[in-house]
Coordinates of C-alpha atoms and ligand atoms in Angstrom, one line a residue:
M24 CA 30.6 3.9 11.5
I25 CA 26.9 3.6 11.0
S26 CA 25.2 0.5 12.2
E27 CA 24.8 -2.8 10.2
K28 CA 21.1 -2.2 10.2
A29 CA 21.4 1.3 8.7
K30 CA 24.0 0.0 6.2
N31 CA 21.7 -2.7 4.9
I32 CA 18.5 -0.6 4.5
K33 CA 17.8 0.5 1.0
P34 CA 16.2 3.9 0.2
S35 CA 12.5 3.7 -0.7
A36 CA 12.3 3.4 -4.5
T37 CA 8.9 5.1 -4.6
L38 CA 10.0 8.1 -2.6
A39 CA 13.3 8.3 -4.6
V40 CA 11.4 8.4 -7.9
N41 CA 9.2 11.1 -6.4
A42 CA 12.2 13.2 -5.3
K43 CA 13.7 12.9 -8.8
V44 CA 10.4 14.1 -10.4
Q45 CA 10.3 17.1 -8.1
E46 CA 13.9 17.9 -8.9
L47 CA 13.3 17.7 -12.7
K48 CA 10.1 19.8 -12.4
K49 CA 12.0 22.5 -10.5
Q50 CA 14.4 22.6 -13.4
G51 CA 11.4 23.4 -15.6
I52 CA 11.3 19.9 -17.2
D53 CA 7.8 18.7 -18.1
V54 CA 7.9 15.3 -16.4
I55 CA 4.8 13.1 -16.4
A56 CA 4.8 11.3 -13.1
F57 CA 3.4 7.8 -12.7
G58 CA 5.8 7.2 -9.9
I59 CA 4.5 7.7 -6.4
G60 CA 1.2 6.2 -5.4
E61 CA -1.0 8.9 -4.0
P62 CA -4.4 10.2 -5.1
D63 CA -4.1 13.4 -7.2
F64 CA -7.4 14.6 -5.6
D65 CA -7.4 17.2 -2.9
T66 CA -8.4 16.2 0.7
P67 CA -12.2 16.9 0.9
S68 CA -13.0 20.3 2.4
N69 CA -15.0 19.0 5.4
I70 CA -11.8 17.2 6.5
K71 CA -9.7 20.3 6.1
E72 CA -12.3 22.3 8.1
A73 CA -12.1 19.8 11.0
A74 CA -8.4 20.4 11.1
K75 CA -8.7 24.2 11.1
K76 CA -11.3 23.9 13.9
A77 CA -8.9 21.8 15.9
I78 CA -6.1 24.4 15.5
D79 CA -8.4 27.2 16.5
A80 CA -9.7 25.3 19.5
G81 CA -6.1 24.8 20.7
F82 CA -6.1 21.0 20.1
T83 CA -2.4 21.2 19.7
K84 CA -0.9 19.1 22.5
Y85 CA 0.3 15.5 22.9
T86 CA -2.5 12.9 22.8
P87 CA -2.7 9.5 24.4
D88 CA 0.0 7.2 22.7
A89 CA -2.6 4.9 21.0
G90 CA -4.5 8.0 19.7
I91 CA -7.5 10.0 20.9
P92 CA -10.5 8.0 22.1
E93 CA -12.8 9.9 19.7
L94 CA -10.8 8.6 16.7
R95 CA -10.4 5.1 18.1
E96 CA -14.2 5.0 18.5
A97 CA -14.7 6.2 14.9
I98 CA -12.3 3.5 13.8
C99 CA -14.3 0.8 15.7
A100 CA -17.4 2.0 13.9
K101 CA -15.6 1.9 10.6
F102 CA -14.4 -1.7 11.1
A103 CA -17.9 -2.8 12.1
R104 CA -19.6 -1.0 9.2
D105 CA -17.2 -1.9 6.4
N106 CA -15.4 -5.1 7.5
N107 CA -17.8 -6.8 9.9
L108 CA -15.1 -6.6 12.5
H109 CA -16.2 -5.8 16.1
Y110 CA -13.6 -4.3 18.4
A111 CA -13.5 -2.0 21.4
K112 CA -11.3 1.0 21.4
E113 CA -8.6 -0.9 23.5
N114 CA -8.0 -2.9 20.4
I115 CA -7.2 0.2 18.2
V116 CA -3.9 1.9 17.7
I117 CA -3.4 5.0 15.5
C118 CA 0.1 5.7 14.0
N119 CA 1.8 8.0 11.6
G120 CA 0.4 6.4 8.5
A121 CA 0.0 2.7 7.7
K122 CA 3.7 2.6 7.2
Q123 CA 4.3 3.1 10.9
V124 CA 1.5 0.7 11.8
L125 CA 3.3 -2.0 9.7
Y126 CA 6.7 -1.3 11.2
N127 CA 5.4 -1.2 14.7
S128 CA 3.5 -4.4 14.1
M129 CA 6.6 -6.2 12.9
L130 CA 8.5 -4.9 15.9
A131 CA 5.8 -6.2 18.2
L132 CA 5.6 -9.7 16.7
L133 CA 9.0 -10.6 15.2
N134 CA 12.1 -11.7 17.0
A135 CA 15.5 -11.9 15.3
H136 CA 15.6 -14.8 12.8
D137 CA 11.9 -15.3 12.8
E138 CA 10.4 -15.7 9.4
I139 CA 7.6 -13.7 7.9
I140 CA 6.0 -14.9 4.7
I141 CA 5.6 -12.2 2.0
A142 CA 4.1 -12.7 -1.5
S143 CA 5.9 -11.3 -4.5
P144 CA 5.4 -8.8 -6.1
Y145 CA 5.4 -6.9 -2.8
W146 CA 5.2 -3.3 -1.7
V147 CA 8.7 -1.8 -1.4
S148 CA 8.9 -1.3 2.3
Y149 CA 7.8 -4.7 3.7
L150 CA 11.2 -6.4 3.3
E151 CA 13.2 -3.5 4.7
M152 CA 10.9 -3.3 7.7
A153 CA 11.4 -7.0 8.4
G154 CA 15.1 -6.6 8.0
L155 CA 15.1 -3.8 10.5
C156 CA 13.5 -6.2 13.0
G157 CA 16.3 -8.8 12.3
A158 CA 13.7 -11.1 10.8
N159 CA 13.9 -13.0 7.6
A160 CA 11.4 -12.4 4.8
K161 CA 10.4 -15.6 3.1
I162 CA 9.3 -14.5 -0.4
I163 CA 6.7 -16.7 -2.1
P164 CA 5.3 -16.6 -5.6
T165 CA 1.9 -15.6 -6.8
D166 CA 0.2 -17.0 -9.9
K167 CA 0.2 -15.6 -13.5
K168 CA -2.4 -13.0 -12.5
F169 CA -0.5 -12.2 -9.3
K170 CA -3.0 -14.0 -7.2
L171 CA -1.8 -15.4 -3.9
R172 CA -2.8 -19.1 -3.4
A173 CA -2.9 -20.8 -0.1
D174 CA -0.7 -23.7 -1.4
A175 CA 2.2 -21.3 -1.8
V176 CA 1.7 -20.1 1.8
E177 CA 1.6 -23.7 3.0
E178 CA 4.8 -24.7 1.2
A179 CA 6.6 -21.8 2.8
I180 CA 5.7 -22.5 6.4
T181 CA 8.6 -23.8 8.6
D182 CA 9.2 -24.0 12.3
K183 CA 10.7 -20.5 12.2
T184 CA 7.6 -18.9 10.6
K185 CA 6.0 -16.4 12.9
A186 CA 3.7 -14.3 10.6
I187 CA 2.2 -14.0 7.2
L188 CA 1.9 -10.6 5.6
L189 CA -1.1 -10.1 3.3
N190 CA -1.8 -7.1 1.0
S191 CA -5.1 -7.2 -0.8
P192 CA -5.7 -5.3 -3.0
C193 CA -2.0 -5.4 -3.7
N194 CA 0.5 -2.7 -4.4
P195 CA 2.0 -3.0 -7.0
S196 CA -0.1 -5.6 -8.9
G197 CA -3.7 -4.6 -7.9
A198 CA -4.5 -8.3 -7.3
I199 CA -7.2 -9.2 -4.8
I200 CA -6.8 -12.5 -2.9
D201 CA -9.8 -14.7 -3.7
E202 CA -12.1 -15.2 -0.6
S203 CA -11.8 -19.0 -0.9
E204 CA -8.0 -18.7 -0.8
L205 CA -8.1 -16.2 2.0
K206 CA -10.2 -18.7 4.0
K207 CA -7.6 -21.4 3.4
I208 CA -4.8 -19.1 4.5
A209 CA -6.8 -18.3 7.7
E210 CA -7.0 -22.0 8.4
L211 CA -3.3 -22.4 7.9
A212 CA -2.5 -19.5 10.2
V213 CA -4.8 -20.9 12.9
A214 CA -3.4 -24.5 12.5
H215 CA 0.2 -23.3 12.7
N216 CA -0.5 -20.5 15.2
L217 CA 0.9 -17.8 12.9
Y218 CA 0.1 -14.1 13.1
V219 CA -1.4 -12.3 10.1
I220 CA -0.5 -8.7 9.3
S221 CA -3.2 -7.7 6.8
D222 CA -2.5 -4.5 5.0
E223 CA -5.9 -3.3 3.6
V224 CA -5.1 0.3 2.7
Y225 CA -6.5 -0.1 -0.8
E226 CA -9.8 -1.8 0.3
K227 CA -11.9 0.9 -1.2
F228 CA -10.1 0.9 -4.5
I229 CA -11.7 -2.2 -6.1
Y230 CA -13.4 -2.4 -9.5
D231 CA -15.8 -4.5 -11.6
G232 CA -18.0 -5.4 -8.6
A233 CA -15.1 -7.1 -6.7
R234 CA -15.7 -7.4 -2.9
H235 CA -13.1 -6.7 -0.2
C236 CA -12.9 -9.2 2.6
S237 CA -11.0 -8.9 5.8
I238 CA -9.4 -12.1 6.9
A239 CA -10.0 -11.4 10.6
S240 CA -13.8 -11.4 9.9
F241 CA -13.9 -15.2 9.3
N242 CA -13.9 -16.4 12.9
D243 CA -12.6 -15.6 16.4
E244 CA -9.6 -17.8 16.1
I245 CA -8.1 -15.9 13.1
K246 CA -9.3 -12.6 14.5
K247 CA -7.1 -13.2 17.6
L248 CA -4.0 -13.7 15.3
T249 CA -4.6 -10.8 13.0
I250 CA -3.6 -7.2 12.9
T251 CA -5.9 -5.5 10.4
I252 CA -4.2 -2.4 9.0
N253 CA -5.8 0.6 7.2
A254 CA -5.2 4.3 6.8
V255 CA -7.0 7.5 5.8
S256 CA -4.1 8.2 3.5
K257 CA -5.5 6.7 0.2
T258 CA -9.2 6.5 0.9
Y259 CA -9.6 10.2 1.6
A260 CA -6.6 11.6 -0.3
M261 CA -4.8 12.3 2.9
T262 CA -1.3 10.9 2.3
G263 CA 0.5 14.0 3.8
W264 CA -1.6 13.9 7.0
R265 CA 0.0 10.7 8.2
I266 CA -2.7 8.8 9.9
G267 CA -2.9 5.0 9.8
Y268 CA -4.5 2.6 12.2
C269 CA -5.1 -1.0 13.1
A270 CA -7.3 -3.4 15.1
C271 CA -5.9 -6.3 16.9
E272 CA -5.9 -8.2 20.2
A273 CA -5.6 -5.9 23.2
E274 CA -2.3 -7.5 24.2
I275 CA -0.8 -6.6 20.8
A276 CA -2.4 -3.2 20.8
K277 CA -0.8 -2.5 24.2
A278 CA 2.6 -3.5 22.8
L279 CA 2.1 -1.3 19.7
A280 CA 1.1 1.7 21.9
N281 CA 4.2 1.1 24.1
I282 CA 6.5 1.0 21.1
Q283 CA 5.0 4.2 19.8
G284 CA 5.0 5.8 23.3
Q285 CA 8.8 5.3 23.5
T286 CA 9.6 6.3 19.9
T287 CA 7.4 8.8 18.2
S288 CA 4.5 9.4 20.6
A289 CA 1.0 9.5 19.2
P290 CA 0.5 11.0 15.7
N291 CA -0.3 14.6 15.1
S292 CA -3.2 15.8 17.2
I293 CA -4.7 18.0 14.4
A294 CA -4.5 15.2 11.8
Q295 CA -6.3 12.9 14.3
K296 CA -9.3 15.3 14.5
A297 CA -9.3 15.5 10.7
A298 CA -9.4 11.7 10.5
V299 CA -12.5 11.7 12.7
A300 CA -14.3 13.9 10.1
A301 CA -13.0 11.6 7.3
L302 CA -14.3 8.4 8.9
T303 CA -17.6 9.7 10.3
E304 CA -18.9 12.3 7.8
N305 CA -20.1 12.1 4.2
Q306 CA -18.3 9.4 2.2
D307 CA -19.3 10.6 -1.3
S308 CA -15.8 11.7 -2.2
V309 CA -14.5 8.1 -1.9
A310 CA -17.0 6.8 -4.5
H311 CA -16.3 9.8 -6.8
M312 CA -12.5 9.2 -6.6
V313 CA -12.8 5.4 -7.2
N314 CA -15.1 6.0 -10.1
E315 CA -12.5 8.3 -11.7
F316 CA -9.7 5.8 -11.1
D317 CA -11.7 3.1 -12.7
K318 CA -11.9 5.1 -15.9
R319 CA -8.2 5.8 -15.8
R320 CA -7.4 2.1 -15.1
K321 CA -9.2 1.1 -18.3
T322 CA -7.5 3.8 -20.3
I323 CA -4.0 3.2 -19.1
V324 CA -4.2 -0.6 -19.5
E325 CA -5.6 -0.2 -23.0
L326 CA -3.0 2.3 -24.1
L327 CA -0.1 0.3 -22.5
N328 CA -1.2 -2.9 -24.4
E329 CA -1.1 -1.0 -27.7
I330 CA 2.6 -0.5 -27.3
Q331 CA 4.6 -3.4 -28.8
G332 CA 6.5 -5.3 -26.2
I333 CA 4.3 -4.3 -23.3
N334 CA 1.8 -6.6 -21.8
C335 CA -0.5 -5.4 -19.0
S336 CA -3.2 -7.4 -17.3
M337 CA -6.2 -5.5 -15.9
P338 CA -5.7 -4.8 -12.2
E339 CA -8.6 -5.6 -10.0
G340 CA -7.9 -3.1 -7.3
A341 CA -5.5 -0.3 -6.0
F342 CA -4.4 2.3 -8.5
Y343 CA -1.4 0.8 -10.2
A344 CA -0.8 -0.9 -13.5
F345 CA 2.1 -3.4 -13.4
P346 CA 2.9 -4.4 -17.0
D347 CA 5.4 -6.9 -18.1
V348 CA 7.9 -4.9 -20.2
S349 CA 10.3 -7.8 -20.9
G350 CA 9.2 -7.8 -24.6
I351 CA 11.1 -4.6 -25.0
F352 CA 14.4 -5.9 -23.5
S353 CA 17.5 -5.8 -25.8
E354 CA 21.2 -5.2 -25.4
R355 CA 20.4 -1.6 -24.5
I356 CA 17.5 -2.2 -22.1
R357 CA 18.1 -5.4 -20.1
S358 CA 15.9 -4.9 -17.1
A359 CA 12.9 -3.0 -15.7
N360 CA 15.5 -0.6 -14.1
D361 CA 17.0 0.2 -17.4
F362 CA 13.6 0.7 -18.9
A363 CA 12.5 3.1 -16.2
L364 CA 15.7 5.1 -16.6
F365 CA 15.2 5.1 -20.4
L366 CA 11.7 6.4 -20.0
L367 CA 12.8 9.2 -17.6
E368 CA 15.6 10.3 -19.9
K369 CA 14.0 10.0 -23.3
A370 CA 10.3 10.5 -22.6
N371 CA 10.3 12.5 -19.4
V372 CA 8.0 9.9 -17.9
A373 CA 8.6 8.6 -14.4
V374 CA 7.6 5.0 -13.4
V375 CA 8.9 2.8 -10.6
P376 CA 11.1 -0.1 -11.7
G377 CA 9.7 -3.6 -10.7
E378 CA 13.0 -4.5 -9.0
A379 CA 11.7 -2.5 -6.0
F380 CA 8.8 -4.9 -5.8
G381 CA 10.6 -8.1 -6.6
S382 CA 10.4 -8.3 -10.4
S383 CA 12.9 -7.2 -13.0
R384 CA 10.4 -7.8 -15.8
H385 CA 7.7 -5.3 -14.7
V386 CA 7.4 -1.6 -14.1
R387 CA 4.8 0.1 -12.0
F388 CA 2.6 3.0 -13.2
S389 CA 0.5 4.8 -10.6
Y390 CA -2.7 5.9 -12.5
A391 CA -3.7 8.3 -9.7
S392 CA -2.8 11.0 -12.1
S393 CA -5.0 13.0 -14.5
M394 CA -6.5 11.4 -17.6
Q395 CA -4.7 14.0 -19.7
D396 CA -1.3 13.0 -18.2
I397 CA -2.1 9.3 -18.8
E398 CA -2.9 9.9 -22.5
K399 CA 0.1 12.2 -23.0
G400 CA 2.4 9.9 -21.1
M401 CA 1.4 6.8 -23.1
E402 CA 1.9 8.7 -26.3
R403 CA 5.4 9.7 -25.3
I404 CA 6.2 6.1 -24.3
A405 CA 4.8 4.7 -27.5
K406 CA 7.0 7.2 -29.5
V407 CA 10.3 6.4 -27.7
V408 CA 9.7 2.7 -27.8
K409 CA 9.0 2.7 -31.5
E410 CA 12.4 4.5 -32.0
L411 CA 14.3 1.8 -30.2
Ligands
PMP10 N1 0.9 -0.2 2.5 C1 0.8 -0.1 1.2 C2 0.5 -1.4 0.4 C3 1.0 1.1 0.5 O1 1.0 1.2 -0.8 C4 1.3 2.2 1.3 C5 1.4 3.5 0.6 N2 2.6 4.2 0.9 C6 1.3 2.1 2.7 C7 1.1 0.8 3.3 C8 1.6 3.2 3.6 O2 0.6 4.1 3.7 P1 0.7 5.4 4.6 O3 0.9 6.5 3.6 O4 -0.6 5.5 5.3 O5 1.8 5.3 5.5
LIG11 N1 2.3 3.7 -1.3 C1 2.8 4.7 -2.2 C2 3.7 4.0 -3.2 O1 3.9 2.8 -3.1 C3 3.5 5.8 -1.4 C4 5.0 5.8 -1.3 C5 5.5 5.1 -0.2 O2 4.9 5.2 0.9 O3 6.4 4.3 -0.4 O4 4.1 4.7 -4.1

């Protein structure tokens, strides 16, 4: 018999949709995929060159469990440059993607039955990770625009609360936590001695002049309680390279490195060299990609709102649209899950149902796909919805 933990864990809905899309494409079906969230851009060539050089130089062995010093230094420089966060390399740990940083962080901080506060809608994997740690996720609401307010955090704090998970910009809603609310959340965390796990992987994907702010940058007290998580995955179109990283107190960093040393060892040596190039060399590709996503964001939201029964607010960040589709619900389509299945079967369009993110009224579209696919996909959806 498999363990209780394994029995309880759900498959990742984002990865499951992606697997289904690949299967259908193999069968020759022309599916338009708005499922998985990964940039459709190729990894910039200077980054690929750095990886090739690493292979040719024989940089193909185990590295220190927290990652190579060269990359940890590059990450310190990145945090100082972009986030006004000043750390030494002893505070930095590199893992196999932000996903593993998140999981190792929860393992390092949470005991069984501890509570971790998570705002809804939330990214698919947070709850399952907390569950694997034996901890309880305390789900809290956001406002109509999916904005997290400090009041909601305050109401959820109990004597069992150990940590608050923040994700700004948010996957799936794209919402950015207002700086004034973030400050209040920092005060709450300090007052109640709560850790903050701050998932900032979409920090560069912000639009309309919005500003990203790292909670750890407010003062030393909140900095001591925070693990700031980021990755090269989205920023440099490197999802397959599997490099994520974090900055935190040295004691936590040591725990993270120990967990990693006993489970997966450090991430891939070649990908670490590629990540050095990503973080230290020319950054033009990032602005180019974000600019393109901004155009797609406006187009997809406009086209979605033209479809009767669909209501989509303009996301402030990330690369997802998260429309309310409950206006379409009927005897035949009763939930976001039903709607996602309907779209896949009738329109060959893949989206992720909102149930995976804590809402049965919404579906998630990743607009990190070509403008042509966005236009074609919305046309297909409009057509099948009209026929309902
Ligand atoms: N956090 C969020 C909010 C994400 O959307 C993702 C994307 N999968 C991750 C973490 C994990 O990123 P990575 O691919 O670097 O593991
Ligand atoms: N973050 C992406 C998504 O939500 C990648 C898939 C995943 O890691 O779950 O679709």
